[in-house]
PDB file of C-alpha atoms and ligand atoms in Angstrom:
ATOM      1  CA  MET L 274      48.798 -43.977  24.528  1.00 96.00           C
ATOM      2  CA  LYS L 275      51.732 -42.318  22.847  1.00 98.00           C
ATOM      3  CA  LEU L 276      53.782 -45.372  22.025  1.00 98.00           C
ATOM      4  CA  ASP L 277      50.937 -47.950  21.806  1.00 96.00           C
ATOM      5  CA  ASN L 278      52.306 -51.336  20.814  1.00 93.00           C
ATOM      6  CA  ARG L 279      55.616 -49.855  19.515  1.00 98.00           C
ATOM      7  CA  MET L 280      58.773 -51.677  20.350  1.00 98.00           C
ATOM      8  CA  ALA L 281      61.367 -49.359  21.895  1.00 99.00           C
ATOM      9  CA  TYR L 282      65.026 -50.352  22.299  1.00 99.00           C
ATOM     10  CA  ILE L 283      66.762 -48.269  25.009  1.00 99.00           C
ATOM     11  CA  THR L 284      70.568 -48.669  25.490  1.00 99.00           C
ATOM     12  CA  GLY L 285      71.912 -47.970  28.913  1.00 99.00           C
ATOM     13  CA  GLY L 286      68.456 -48.682  30.135  1.00 99.00           C
ATOM     14  CA  ALA L 287      69.565 -50.220  33.465  1.00 98.00           C
ATOM     15  CA  SER L 288      70.303 -46.928  35.154  1.00 98.00           C
ATOM     16  CA  GLY L 289      69.642 -43.187  35.503  1.00 98.00           C
ATOM     17  CA  ASN L 290      68.050 -41.567  32.314  1.00 98.00           C
ATOM     18  CA  GLY L 291      67.653 -44.850  30.480  1.00 99.00           C
ATOM     19  CA  ALA L 292      65.780 -46.579  33.263  1.00 99.00           C
ATOM     20  CA  ALA L 293      63.537 -43.563  33.603  1.00 99.00           C
ATOM     21  CA  MET L 294      62.863 -43.698  29.801  1.00 99.00           C
ATOM     22  CA  ALA L 295      62.188 -47.405  30.016  1.00 99.00           C
ATOM     23  CA  ARG L 296      59.444 -46.817  32.574  1.00 99.00           C
ATOM     24  CA  ALA L 297      58.030 -43.685  30.870  1.00 99.00           C
ATOM     25  CA  PHE L 298      57.803 -45.449  27.456  1.00 99.00           C
ATOM     26  CA  ALA L 299      56.225 -48.528  29.020  1.00 99.00           C
ATOM     27  CA  ALA L 300      53.648 -46.361  30.792  1.00 98.00           C
ATOM     28  CA  GLU L 301      52.785 -45.025  27.289  1.00 98.00           C
ATOM     29  CA  GLY L 302      52.146 -48.558  25.772  1.00 98.00           C
ATOM     30  CA  ALA L 303      55.698 -49.333  24.416  1.00 99.00           C
ATOM     31  CA  ALA L 304      57.142 -52.872  24.550  1.00 99.00           C
ATOM     32  CA  VAL L 305      60.505 -52.062  25.904  1.00 99.00           C
ATOM     33  CA  ALA L 306      63.921 -53.667  25.409  1.00 99.00           C
ATOM     34  CA  VAL L 307      66.253 -52.640  28.276  1.00 99.00           C
ATOM     35  CA  ALA L 308      69.783 -53.082  26.829  1.00 99.00           C
ATOM     36  CA  ASP L 309      72.835 -52.589  28.930  1.00 99.00           C
ATOM     37  CA  VAL L 310      76.119 -54.174  30.024  1.00 98.00           C
ATOM     38  CA  GLN L 311      74.859 -54.205  33.613  1.00 98.00           C
ATOM     39  CA  SER L 312      72.593 -57.150  32.888  1.00 98.00           C
ATOM     40  CA  ALA L 313      71.371 -57.864  36.425  1.00 98.00           C
ATOM     41  CA  LEU L 314      70.319 -54.227  36.912  1.00 98.00           C
ATOM     42  CA  ALA L 315      68.604 -54.270  33.309  1.00 99.00           C
ATOM     43  CA  GLU L 316      66.645 -57.382  34.414  1.00 99.00           C
ATOM     44  CA  GLU L 317      65.493 -55.491  37.629  1.00 98.00           C
ATOM     45  CA  VAL L 318      64.217 -52.578  35.528  1.00 99.00           C
ATOM     46  CA  ALA L 319      62.554 -54.872  33.025  1.00 99.00           C
ATOM     47  CA  ALA L 320      60.956 -56.935  35.881  1.00 99.00           C
ATOM     48  CA  SER L 321      59.658 -53.771  37.507  1.00 98.00           C
ATOM     49  CA  ILE L 322      58.018 -52.822  34.246  1.00 99.00           C
ATOM     50  CA  ARG L 323      56.526 -56.273  33.770  1.00 99.00           C
ATOM     51  CA  ALA L 324      55.048 -55.964  37.320  1.00 98.00           C
ATOM     52  CA  THR L 325      52.948 -53.022  36.016  1.00 98.00           C
ATOM     53  CA  GLY L 326      51.464 -55.218  33.213  1.00 98.00           C
ATOM     54  CA  ALA L 327      53.631 -53.818  30.463  1.00 98.00           C
ATOM     55  CA  ARG L 328      55.974 -55.862  28.237  1.00 98.00           C
ATOM     56  CA  ALA L 329      59.708 -55.580  28.769  1.00 99.00           C
ATOM     57  CA  ILE L 330      62.822 -57.578  28.481  1.00 99.00           C
ATOM     58  CA  ALA L 331      66.402 -57.115  29.521  1.00 99.00           C
ATOM     59  CA  ILE L 332      69.261 -57.626  26.977  1.00 98.00           C
ATOM     60  CA  ASP L 333      72.882 -57.928  27.774  1.00 98.00           C
ATOM     61  CA  HIS L 334      74.330 -55.599  25.055  1.00 98.00           C
ATOM     62  CA  ASP L 335      77.699 -53.713  24.752  1.00 99.00           C
ATOM     63  CA  VAL L 336      76.986 -50.819  22.359  1.00 99.00           C
ATOM     64  CA  GLY L 337      80.580 -50.825  21.077  1.00 98.00           C
ATOM     65  CA  ASP L 338      80.308 -54.332  19.815  1.00 98.00           C
ATOM     66  CA  GLU L 339      79.012 -54.469  16.173  1.00 98.00           C
ATOM     67  CA  ALA L 340      77.753 -58.064  16.441  1.00 98.00           C
ATOM     68  CA  ALA L 341      75.913 -57.389  19.647  1.00 98.00           C
ATOM     69  CA  TRP L 342      73.650 -54.986  17.834  1.00 98.00           C
ATOM     70  CA  GLN L 343      72.438 -57.722  15.517  1.00 98.00           C
ATOM     71  CA  GLU L 344      71.888 -60.148  18.348  1.00 98.00           C
ATOM     72  CA  GLY L 345      70.285 -57.704  20.686  1.00 98.00           C
ATOM     73  CA  LEU L 346      67.788 -56.358  18.081  1.00 98.00           C
ATOM     74  CA  ASP L 347      67.060 -59.813  16.693  1.00 98.00           C
ATOM     75  CA  ARG L 348      66.065 -60.991  20.088  1.00 98.00           C
ATOM     76  CA  ALA L 349      64.084 -57.905  20.838  1.00 99.00           C
ATOM     77  CA  VAL L 350      62.254 -58.116  17.410  1.00 98.00           C
ATOM     78  CA  ALA L 351      61.495 -61.806  17.997  1.00 98.00           C
ATOM     79  CA  GLU L 352      60.123 -61.247  21.520  1.00 98.00           C
ATOM     80  CA  LEU L 353      58.539 -57.735  21.359  1.00 98.00           C
ATOM     81  CA  GLY L 354      57.844 -56.889  17.617  1.00 98.00           C
ATOM     82  CA  PRO L 355      59.469 -54.656  14.961  1.00 98.00           C
ATOM     83  CA  LEU L 356      61.740 -51.965  15.978  1.00 98.00           C
ATOM     84  CA  ARG L 357      59.957 -48.535  15.991  1.00 98.00           C
ATOM     85  CA  VAL L 358      61.984 -46.554  18.564  1.00 99.00           C
ATOM     86  CA  LEU L 359      65.596 -46.541  19.272  1.00 99.00           C
ATOM     87  CA  VAL L 360      67.193 -44.510  22.092  1.00 99.00           C
ATOM     88  CA  ASN L 361      70.957 -44.351  21.975  1.00 99.00           C
ATOM     89  CA  ASN L 362      71.358 -43.481  25.609  1.00 99.00           C
ATOM     90  CA  ALA L 363      74.308 -45.627  26.831  1.00 99.00           C
ATOM     91  CA  GLY L 364      77.176 -43.426  27.690  1.00 98.00           C
ATOM     92  CA  ILE L 365      80.134 -42.804  30.061  1.00 98.00           C
ATOM     93  CA  GLY L 366      81.571 -39.582  31.365  1.00 93.00           C
ATOM     94  CA  VAL L 367      85.135 -39.412  32.409  1.00 85.00           C
ATOM     95  CA  GLY L 368      87.051 -36.115  32.972  1.00 91.00           C
ATOM     96  CA  CYS L 369      90.743 -35.548  33.339  1.00 93.00           C
ATOM     97  CA  ASP L 370      93.382 -32.835  32.732  1.00 96.00           C
ATOM     98  CA  PHE L 371      93.794 -32.680  28.945  1.00 98.00           C
ATOM     99  CA  GLU L 372      97.677 -33.024  28.974  1.00 98.00           C
ATOM    100  CA  ASP L 373      97.240 -36.256  30.974  1.00 97.00           C
ATOM    101  CA  GLU L 374      94.555 -37.827  28.700  1.00 97.00           C
ATOM    102  CA  THR L 375      95.575 -41.247  27.368  1.00 97.00           C
ATOM    103  CA  LEU L 376      94.736 -42.538  23.915  1.00 98.00           C
ATOM    104  CA  GLU L 377      93.333 -45.561  25.672  1.00 97.00           C
ATOM    105  CA  ASN L 378      90.803 -43.509  27.624  1.00 97.00           C
ATOM    106  CA  TRP L 379      90.052 -41.348  24.636  1.00 98.00           C
ATOM    107  CA  ARG L 380      89.264 -44.436  22.518  1.00 98.00           C
ATOM    108  CA  ARG L 381      87.103 -46.003  25.280  1.00 98.00           C
ATOM    109  CA  VAL L 382      84.947 -42.847  25.526  1.00 98.00           C
ATOM    110  CA  GLN L 383      84.554 -42.678  21.679  1.00 98.00           C
ATOM    111  CA  ARG L 384      83.789 -46.434  21.403  1.00 98.00           C
ATOM    112  CA  ILE L 385      80.842 -46.281  23.757  1.00 98.00           C
ATOM    113  CA  ASN L 386      79.557 -42.684  23.229  1.00 98.00           C
ATOM    114  CA  LEU L 387      80.092 -42.255  19.508  1.00 99.00           C
ATOM    115  CA  ASP L 388      80.796 -45.639  17.791  1.00 99.00           C
ATOM    116  CA  GLY L 389      77.927 -47.056  19.775  1.00 99.00           C
ATOM    117  CA  VAL L 390      75.531 -44.414  18.479  1.00 99.00           C
ATOM    118  CA  PHE L 391      76.787 -44.818  14.938  1.00 99.00           C
ATOM    119  CA  LEU L 392      76.230 -48.690  15.095  1.00 99.00           C
ATOM    120  CA  GLY L 393      72.770 -48.104  16.571  1.00 99.00           C
ATOM    121  CA  CYS L 394      71.636 -45.573  14.108  1.00 99.00           C
ATOM    122  CA  ARG L 395      72.855 -47.685  11.124  1.00 99.00           C
ATOM    123  CA  GLU L 396      71.212 -50.792  12.322  1.00 98.00           C
ATOM    124  CA  ALA L 397      68.012 -48.899  13.155  1.00 99.00           C
ATOM    125  CA  VAL L 398      67.839 -47.268   9.685  1.00 99.00           C
ATOM    126  CA  ARG L 399      68.130 -50.619   8.037  1.00 98.00           C
ATOM    127  CA  ARG L 400      65.381 -52.111  10.102  1.00 98.00           C
ATOM    128  CA  MET L 401      62.936 -49.110  10.322  1.00 98.00           C
ATOM    129  CA  LYS L 402      62.933 -48.023   6.759  1.00 98.00           C
ATOM    130  CA  ASP L 403      60.135 -50.530   5.900  1.00 97.00           C
ATOM    131  CA  GLN L 404      58.154 -49.821   8.978  1.00 97.00           C
ATOM    132  CA  PRO L 405      55.192 -47.287   9.079  1.00 97.00           C
ATOM    133  CA  SER L 406      57.410 -44.953  11.029  1.00 98.00           C
ATOM    134  CA  GLY L 407      60.621 -44.980  13.114  1.00 98.00           C
ATOM    135  CA  SER L 408      62.100 -42.570  15.645  1.00 99.00           C
ATOM    136  CA  ILE L 409      65.666 -42.600  16.651  1.00 99.00           C
ATOM    137  CA  VAL L 410      66.666 -40.414  19.610  1.00 99.00           C
ATOM    138  CA  ASN L 411      70.288 -39.868  20.462  1.00 99.00           C
ATOM    139  CA  ILE L 412      71.325 -38.787  23.915  1.00 99.00           C
ATOM    140  CA  SER L 413      74.001 -36.136  23.548  1.00 99.00           C
ATOM    141  CA  SER L 414      74.572 -33.562  26.236  1.00 98.00           C
ATOM    142  CA  VAL L 415      75.076 -29.903  26.712  1.00 98.00           C
ATOM    143  CA  TYR L 416      78.680 -30.880  26.393  1.00 98.00           C
ATOM    144  CA  GLY L 417      77.914 -31.616  22.800  1.00 98.00           C
ATOM    145  CA  ILE L 418      77.099 -27.912  22.387  1.00 98.00           C
ATOM    146  CA  VAL L 419      79.611 -26.241  24.743  1.00 98.00           C
ATOM    147  CA  GLY L 420      82.946 -27.312  26.107  1.00 98.00           C
ATOM    148  CA  ALA L 421      84.388 -27.678  29.622  1.00 96.00           C
ATOM    149  CA  TRP L 422      87.969 -27.745  30.655  1.00 96.00           C
ATOM    150  CA  ARG L 423      88.453 -31.347  31.757  1.00 95.00           C
ATOM    151  CA  THR L 424      86.114 -33.215  29.304  1.00 97.00           C
ATOM    152  CA  ALA L 425      87.776 -33.136  25.873  1.00 98.00           C
ATOM    153  CA  ALA L 426      87.039 -36.820  25.066  1.00 98.00           C
ATOM    154  CA  TYR L 427      83.406 -36.511  26.355  1.00 98.00           C
ATOM    155  CA  ASN L 428      82.978 -33.199  24.469  1.00 98.00           C
ATOM    156  CA  ALA L 429      84.233 -34.656  21.240  1.00 98.00           C
ATOM    157  CA  SER L 430      82.046 -37.692  21.565  1.00 98.00           C
ATOM    158  CA  LYS L 431      78.804 -35.785  22.356  1.00 98.00           C
ATOM    159  CA  GLY L 432      79.528 -33.107  19.725  1.00 99.00           C
ATOM    160  CA  GLY L 433      79.955 -35.956  17.302  1.00 99.00           C
ATOM    161  CA  VAL L 434      76.543 -37.376  18.264  1.00 99.00           C
ATOM    162  CA  ARG L 435      74.861 -33.971  17.799  1.00 99.00           C
ATOM    163  CA  LEU L 436      76.118 -33.608  14.119  1.00 98.00           C
ATOM    164  CA  MET L 437      75.798 -37.295  13.233  1.00 99.00           C
ATOM    165  CA  THR L 438      72.156 -37.029  14.330  1.00 99.00           C
ATOM    166  CA  LYS L 439      71.610 -34.264  11.714  1.00 99.00           C
ATOM    167  CA  SER L 440      73.423 -36.240   8.999  1.00 99.00           C
ATOM    168  CA  VAL L 441      71.408 -39.387   9.553  1.00 99.00           C
ATOM    169  CA  ALA L 442      68.139 -37.371   9.732  1.00 99.00           C
ATOM    170  CA  LEU L 443      68.975 -35.763   6.345  1.00 99.00           C
ATOM    171  CA  TYR L 444      69.937 -39.105   4.849  1.00 99.00           C
ATOM    172  CA  CYS L 445      66.588 -40.633   5.827  1.00 99.00           C
ATOM    173  CA  GLN L 446      64.606 -37.825   4.329  1.00 98.00           C
ATOM    174  CA  HIS L 447      66.770 -37.896   1.108  1.00 98.00           C
ATOM    175  CA  LYS L 448      66.018 -41.640   0.763  1.00 98.00           C
ATOM    176  CA  GLY L 449      62.324 -41.051   1.541  1.00 98.00           C
ATOM    177  CA  TYR L 450      62.448 -43.265   4.615  1.00 99.00           C
ATOM    178  CA  PRO L 451      59.758 -42.586   7.295  1.00 98.00           C
ATOM    179  CA  ILE L 452      62.455 -42.219  10.045  1.00 99.00           C
ATOM    180  CA  ARG L 453      62.986 -39.190  12.210  1.00 99.00           C
ATOM    181  CA  VAL L 454      66.335 -38.734  14.038  1.00 99.00           C
ATOM    182  CA  ASN L 455      66.765 -36.148  16.850  1.00 99.00           C
ATOM    183  CA  SER L 456      69.112 -35.445  19.762  1.00 99.00           C
ATOM    184  CA  VAL L 457      68.511 -34.592  23.378  1.00 99.00           C
ATOM    185  CA  HIS L 458      71.004 -32.504  25.386  1.00 99.00           C
ATOM    186  CA  PRO L 459      70.697 -32.879  29.086  1.00 98.00           C
ATOM    187  CA  GLY L 460      72.369 -30.542  31.477  1.00 98.00           C
ATOM    188  CA  PHE L 461      73.377 -31.811  34.920  1.00 98.00           C
ATOM    189  CA  ILE L 462      71.047 -34.674  35.827  1.00 98.00           C
ATOM    190  CA  ASP L 463      71.015 -36.433  39.204  1.00 98.00           C
ATOM    191  CA  THR L 464      71.872 -39.920  38.111  1.00 98.00           C
ATOM    192  CA  PRO L 465      74.649 -42.370  39.041  1.00 96.00           C
ATOM    193  CA  MET L 466      76.841 -40.747  36.338  1.00 96.00           C
ATOM    194  CA  ILE L 467      77.016 -37.676  38.627  1.00 95.00           C
ATOM    195  CA  SER L 468      76.691 -39.424  42.042  1.00 94.00           C
ATOM    196  CA  GLY L 469      79.406 -41.883  41.154  1.00 93.00           C
ATOM    197  CA  GLN L 470      81.883 -38.973  41.118  1.00 91.00           C
ATOM    198  CA  GLU L 471      81.804 -39.084  44.867  1.00 93.00           C
ATOM    199  CA  ARG L 472      83.985 -42.152  44.703  1.00 91.00           C
ATOM    200  CA  HIS L 473      86.775 -40.273  42.892  1.00 88.00           C
ATOM    201  CA  LEU L 474      86.378 -36.862  44.478  1.00 91.00           C
ATOM    202  CA  GLY L 475      85.660 -37.746  48.149  1.00 95.00           C
ATOM    203  CA  ALA L 476      82.761 -36.191  50.134  1.00 96.00           C
ATOM    204  CA  GLU L 477      84.152 -32.736  50.319  1.00 96.00           C
ATOM    205  CA  GLY L 478      85.258 -32.642  46.712  1.00 94.00           C
ATOM    206  CA  PHE L 479      81.833 -33.965  45.635  1.00 95.00           C
ATOM    207  CA  ALA L 480      79.837 -31.534  47.640  1.00 96.00           C
ATOM    208  CA  ALA L 481      81.972 -28.792  46.048  1.00 96.00           C
ATOM    209  CA  MET L 482      81.178 -30.160  42.522  1.00 95.00           C
ATOM    210  CA  ARG L 483      77.513 -30.245  43.351  1.00 96.00           C
ATOM    211  CA  SER L 484      77.414 -26.666  44.370  1.00 97.00           C
ATOM    212  CA  GLN L 485      79.372 -25.622  41.286  1.00 96.00           C
ATOM    213  CA  ILE L 486      76.743 -27.421  39.223  1.00 97.00           C
ATOM    214  CA  ILE L 487      73.846 -25.742  40.970  1.00 97.00           C
ATOM    215  CA  GLU L 488      75.463 -22.358  40.698  1.00 98.00           C
ATOM    216  CA  ALA L 489      75.999 -22.885  36.943  1.00 97.00           C
ATOM    217  CA  THR L 490      72.429 -23.846  36.446  1.00 98.00           C
ATOM    218  CA  PRO L 491      69.954 -20.951  36.283  1.00 98.00           C
ATOM    219  CA  MET L 492      67.151 -23.069  37.605  1.00 98.00           C
ATOM    220  CA  GLY L 493      69.332 -23.636  40.683  1.00 98.00           C
ATOM    221  CA  ARG L 494      69.005 -27.363  40.851  1.00 98.00           C
ATOM    222  CA  MET L 495      70.078 -30.590  39.061  1.00 98.00           C
ATOM    223  CA  GLY L 496      67.590 -32.076  36.624  1.00 98.00           C
ATOM    224  CA  LEU L 497      65.816 -35.413  37.197  1.00 98.00           C
ATOM    225  CA  ALA L 498      66.001 -38.484  35.047  1.00 98.00           C
ATOM    226  CA  ASP L 499      62.171 -38.344  34.645  1.00 99.00           C
ATOM    227  CA  GLU L 500      62.561 -34.878  33.102  1.00 99.00           C
ATOM    228  CA  VAL L 501      64.997 -36.187  30.406  1.00 99.00           C
ATOM    229  CA  ALA L 502      62.684 -39.146  29.854  1.00 99.00           C
ATOM    230  CA  ALA L 503      59.720 -36.878  29.234  1.00 99.00           C
ATOM    231  CA  ALA L 504      61.639 -34.969  26.553  1.00 99.00           C
ATOM    232  CA  THR L 505      62.868 -38.197  25.028  1.00 99.00           C
ATOM    233  CA  LEU L 506      59.290 -39.510  24.954  1.00 99.00           C
ATOM    234  CA  PHE L 507      58.178 -36.449  23.112  1.00 99.00           C
ATOM    235  CA  LEU L 508      60.802 -37.071  20.380  1.00 99.00           C
ATOM    236  CA  ALA L 509      60.087 -40.784  20.311  1.00 99.00           C
ATOM    237  CA  GLY L 510      56.315 -40.372  19.674  1.00 98.00           C
ATOM    238  CA  ASP L 511      54.202 -38.680  16.986  1.00 98.00           C
ATOM    239  CA  ASP L 512      53.879 -35.436  19.084  1.00 98.00           C
ATOM    240  CA  SER L 513      57.045 -34.414  17.470  1.00 98.00           C
ATOM    241  CA  SER L 514      55.980 -35.589  13.963  1.00 98.00           C
ATOM    242  CA  PHE L 515      57.549 -32.430  12.137  1.00 98.00           C
ATOM    243  CA  MET L 516      60.817 -32.625  13.984  1.00 99.00           C
ATOM    244  CA  THR L 517      63.963 -34.264  12.573  1.00 99.00           C
ATOM    245  CA  GLY L 518      67.639 -33.405  12.851  1.00 99.00           C
ATOM    246  CA  SER L 519      66.759 -31.096  15.749  1.00 98.00           C
ATOM    247  CA  GLU L 520      68.260 -30.759  19.167  1.00 98.00           C
ATOM    248  CA  LEU L 521      66.261 -30.570  22.372  1.00 99.00           C
ATOM    249  CA  VAL L 522      68.040 -29.054  25.291  1.00 99.00           C
ATOM    250  CA  VAL L 523      67.001 -30.054  28.814  1.00 99.00           C
ATOM    251  CA  ASP L 524      69.358 -28.158  30.958  1.00 98.00           C
ATOM    252  CA  GLY L 525      67.578 -25.757  33.440  1.00 98.00           C
ATOM    253  CA  GLY L 526      69.038 -22.918  31.389  1.00 98.00           C
ATOM    254  CA  PHE L 527      72.760 -23.965  31.579  1.00 98.00           C
ATOM    255  CA  THR L 528      73.442 -23.088  27.894  1.00 98.00           C
ATOM    256  CA  ALA L 529      71.097 -20.015  27.671  1.00 98.00           C
ATOM    257  CA  ARG L 530      73.704 -17.560  28.725  1.00 92.00           C
TER     258      ARG L 530
HETATM  259  P1  LIG C 803      74.211 -43.712  34.200  1.00 95.90           P
HETATM  260  O1  LIG C 803      75.643 -44.047  34.425  1.00 95.90           O
HETATM  261  O2  LIG C 803      73.224 -43.787  35.333  1.00 95.90           O
HETATM  262  O3  LIG C 803      73.695 -44.654  33.067  1.00 95.90           O
HETATM  263  C1  LIG C 803      74.405 -44.979  31.886  1.00 95.90           C
HETATM  264  C2  LIG C 803      74.179 -46.517  31.522  1.00 95.90           C
HETATM  265  O4  LIG C 803      74.901 -46.809  30.338  1.00 95.90           O
HETATM  266  C3  LIG C 803      74.597 -47.471  32.628  1.00 95.90           C
HETATM  267  O5  LIG C 803      73.524 -48.289  32.990  1.00 95.90           O
HETATM  268  C4  LIG C 803      75.719 -48.221  31.945  1.00 95.90           C
HETATM  269  O6  LIG C 803      75.822 -49.477  32.494  1.00 95.90           O
HETATM  270  C5  LIG C 803      75.409 -48.143  30.553  1.00 95.90           C
HETATM  271  N1  LIG C 803      76.516 -48.272  29.663  1.00 95.90           N
HETATM  272  C6  LIG C 803      77.822 -47.949  29.816  1.00 95.90           C
HETATM  273  N2  LIG C 803      78.586 -48.496  28.838  1.00 95.90           N
HETATM  274  C7  LIG C 803      77.864 -49.190  28.116  1.00 95.90           C
HETATM  275  C8  LIG C 803      78.108 -50.055  27.007  1.00 95.90           C
HETATM  276  N3  LIG C 803      79.362 -50.225  26.494  1.00 95.90           N
HETATM  277  N4  LIG C 803      77.039 -50.779  26.412  1.00 95.90           N
HETATM  278  C9  LIG C 803      75.779 -50.667  26.978  1.00 95.90           C
HETATM  279  N5  LIG C 803      75.496 -49.896  28.137  1.00 95.90           N
HETATM  280  C10 LIG C 803      76.395 -49.259  28.699  1.00 95.90           C
HETATM  281  O7  LIG C 803      74.272 -42.249  33.628  1.00 95.90           O
HETATM  282  P2  LIG C 803      73.086 -41.316  32.956  1.00 95.90           P
HETATM  283  O8  LIG C 803      73.309 -40.030  33.563  1.00 95.90           O
HETATM  284  O9  LIG C 803      71.754 -41.948  33.138  1.00 95.90           O
HETATM  285  O10 LIG C 803      73.546 -41.325  31.427  1.00 95.90           O
HETATM  286  C11 LIG C 803      72.648 -41.756  30.346  1.00 95.90           C
HETATM  287  C12 LIG C 803      73.071 -40.786  29.191  1.00 95.90           C
HETATM  288  O11 LIG C 803      72.783 -39.460  29.538  1.00 95.90           O
HETATM  289  C13 LIG C 803      74.568 -40.849  28.748  1.00 95.90           C
HETATM  290  O12 LIG C 803      74.734 -40.892  27.357  1.00 95.90           O
HETATM  291  C14 LIG C 803      75.169 -39.584  29.303  1.00 95.90           C
HETATM  292  O13 LIG C 803      76.296 -39.158  28.580  1.00 95.90           O
HETATM  293  C15 LIG C 803      73.877 -38.703  29.032  1.00 95.90           C
HETATM  294  N6  LIG C 803      74.002 -37.397  29.904  1.00 95.90           N
HETATM  295  C16 LIG C 803      73.950 -37.497  31.248  1.00 95.90           C
HETATM  296  C17 LIG C 803      74.025 -36.302  32.025  1.00 95.90           C
HETATM  297  C18 LIG C 803      74.045 -36.262  33.567  1.00 95.90           C
HETATM  298  O14 LIG C 803      74.248 -35.275  34.087  1.00 95.90           O
HETATM  299  N7  LIG C 803      73.674 -37.390  34.111  1.00 95.90           N
HETATM  300  C19 LIG C 803      74.188 -35.058  31.325  1.00 95.90           C
HETATM  301  C20 LIG C 803      74.195 -35.014  29.998  1.00 95.90           C
HETATM  302  C21 LIG C 803      74.028 -36.236  29.264  1.00 95.90           C
END
């Protein structure tokens, strides 16, 4: 099994990509901590994993809260063993016209998407450096590589994650720590982050958005959370043992042209 007996802490694990990762990692032998602000949903995911015979717990964790990182990881370590894999997956995506963007919304996006990843990486490095190995996977986006016209705050946060990943990867090698740090860049994936847009756009607007997405994606469809989970599993485990500071794009060809 690719993650036999390793504890994996997955933020945003209650929904979409994170829930698919939690299931995929557990199927490969990991003991999984499903960390999320949606604690009831996180417990549902953890319970469904336990029902397969694997180990999983839910942790009520806001990634923008510094103290919550200590508390969440302390609990996961006590119940599941030392931290070997961290996936910084929690994120929000909010778009608006740039000239109407508020500082409040800008800061909310950076707090979750960028501060949360910084806090997670720092805490993981401190805890993983004395382990036999550690793998940190940061979930960025194709919007950490290319821009879009209504997503300045999201682009800034995900671009920040992309380069912070490389810096932390280099830091760990410089210090001789056995920790690899990589980023994943999903394209448009069929999760509640996308389906939730129907509430704001209405049925017609949402259908139009879906067809624009499909048209912009050379493979002609949205990706699945399981496809992001498979790429993340590859980076989390030893199959990617010579990869650090790299970026893995999972986008059906969106950024290829
Ligand atoms: P999702 O909305 O289904 O899941 C995101 C999860 O993050 C939710 O469970 C939510 O409760 C949790 N979360 C939000 N704020 C949090 C906080 N402060 N602390 C802890 N948890 C918090 O969306 P998803 O598509 O599964 O997104 C997962 C990641 O994938 C995000 O980082 C997102 O930016 C990235 N991504 C998604 C897509 C896509 O098209 N769906 C594309 C590129 C990147």
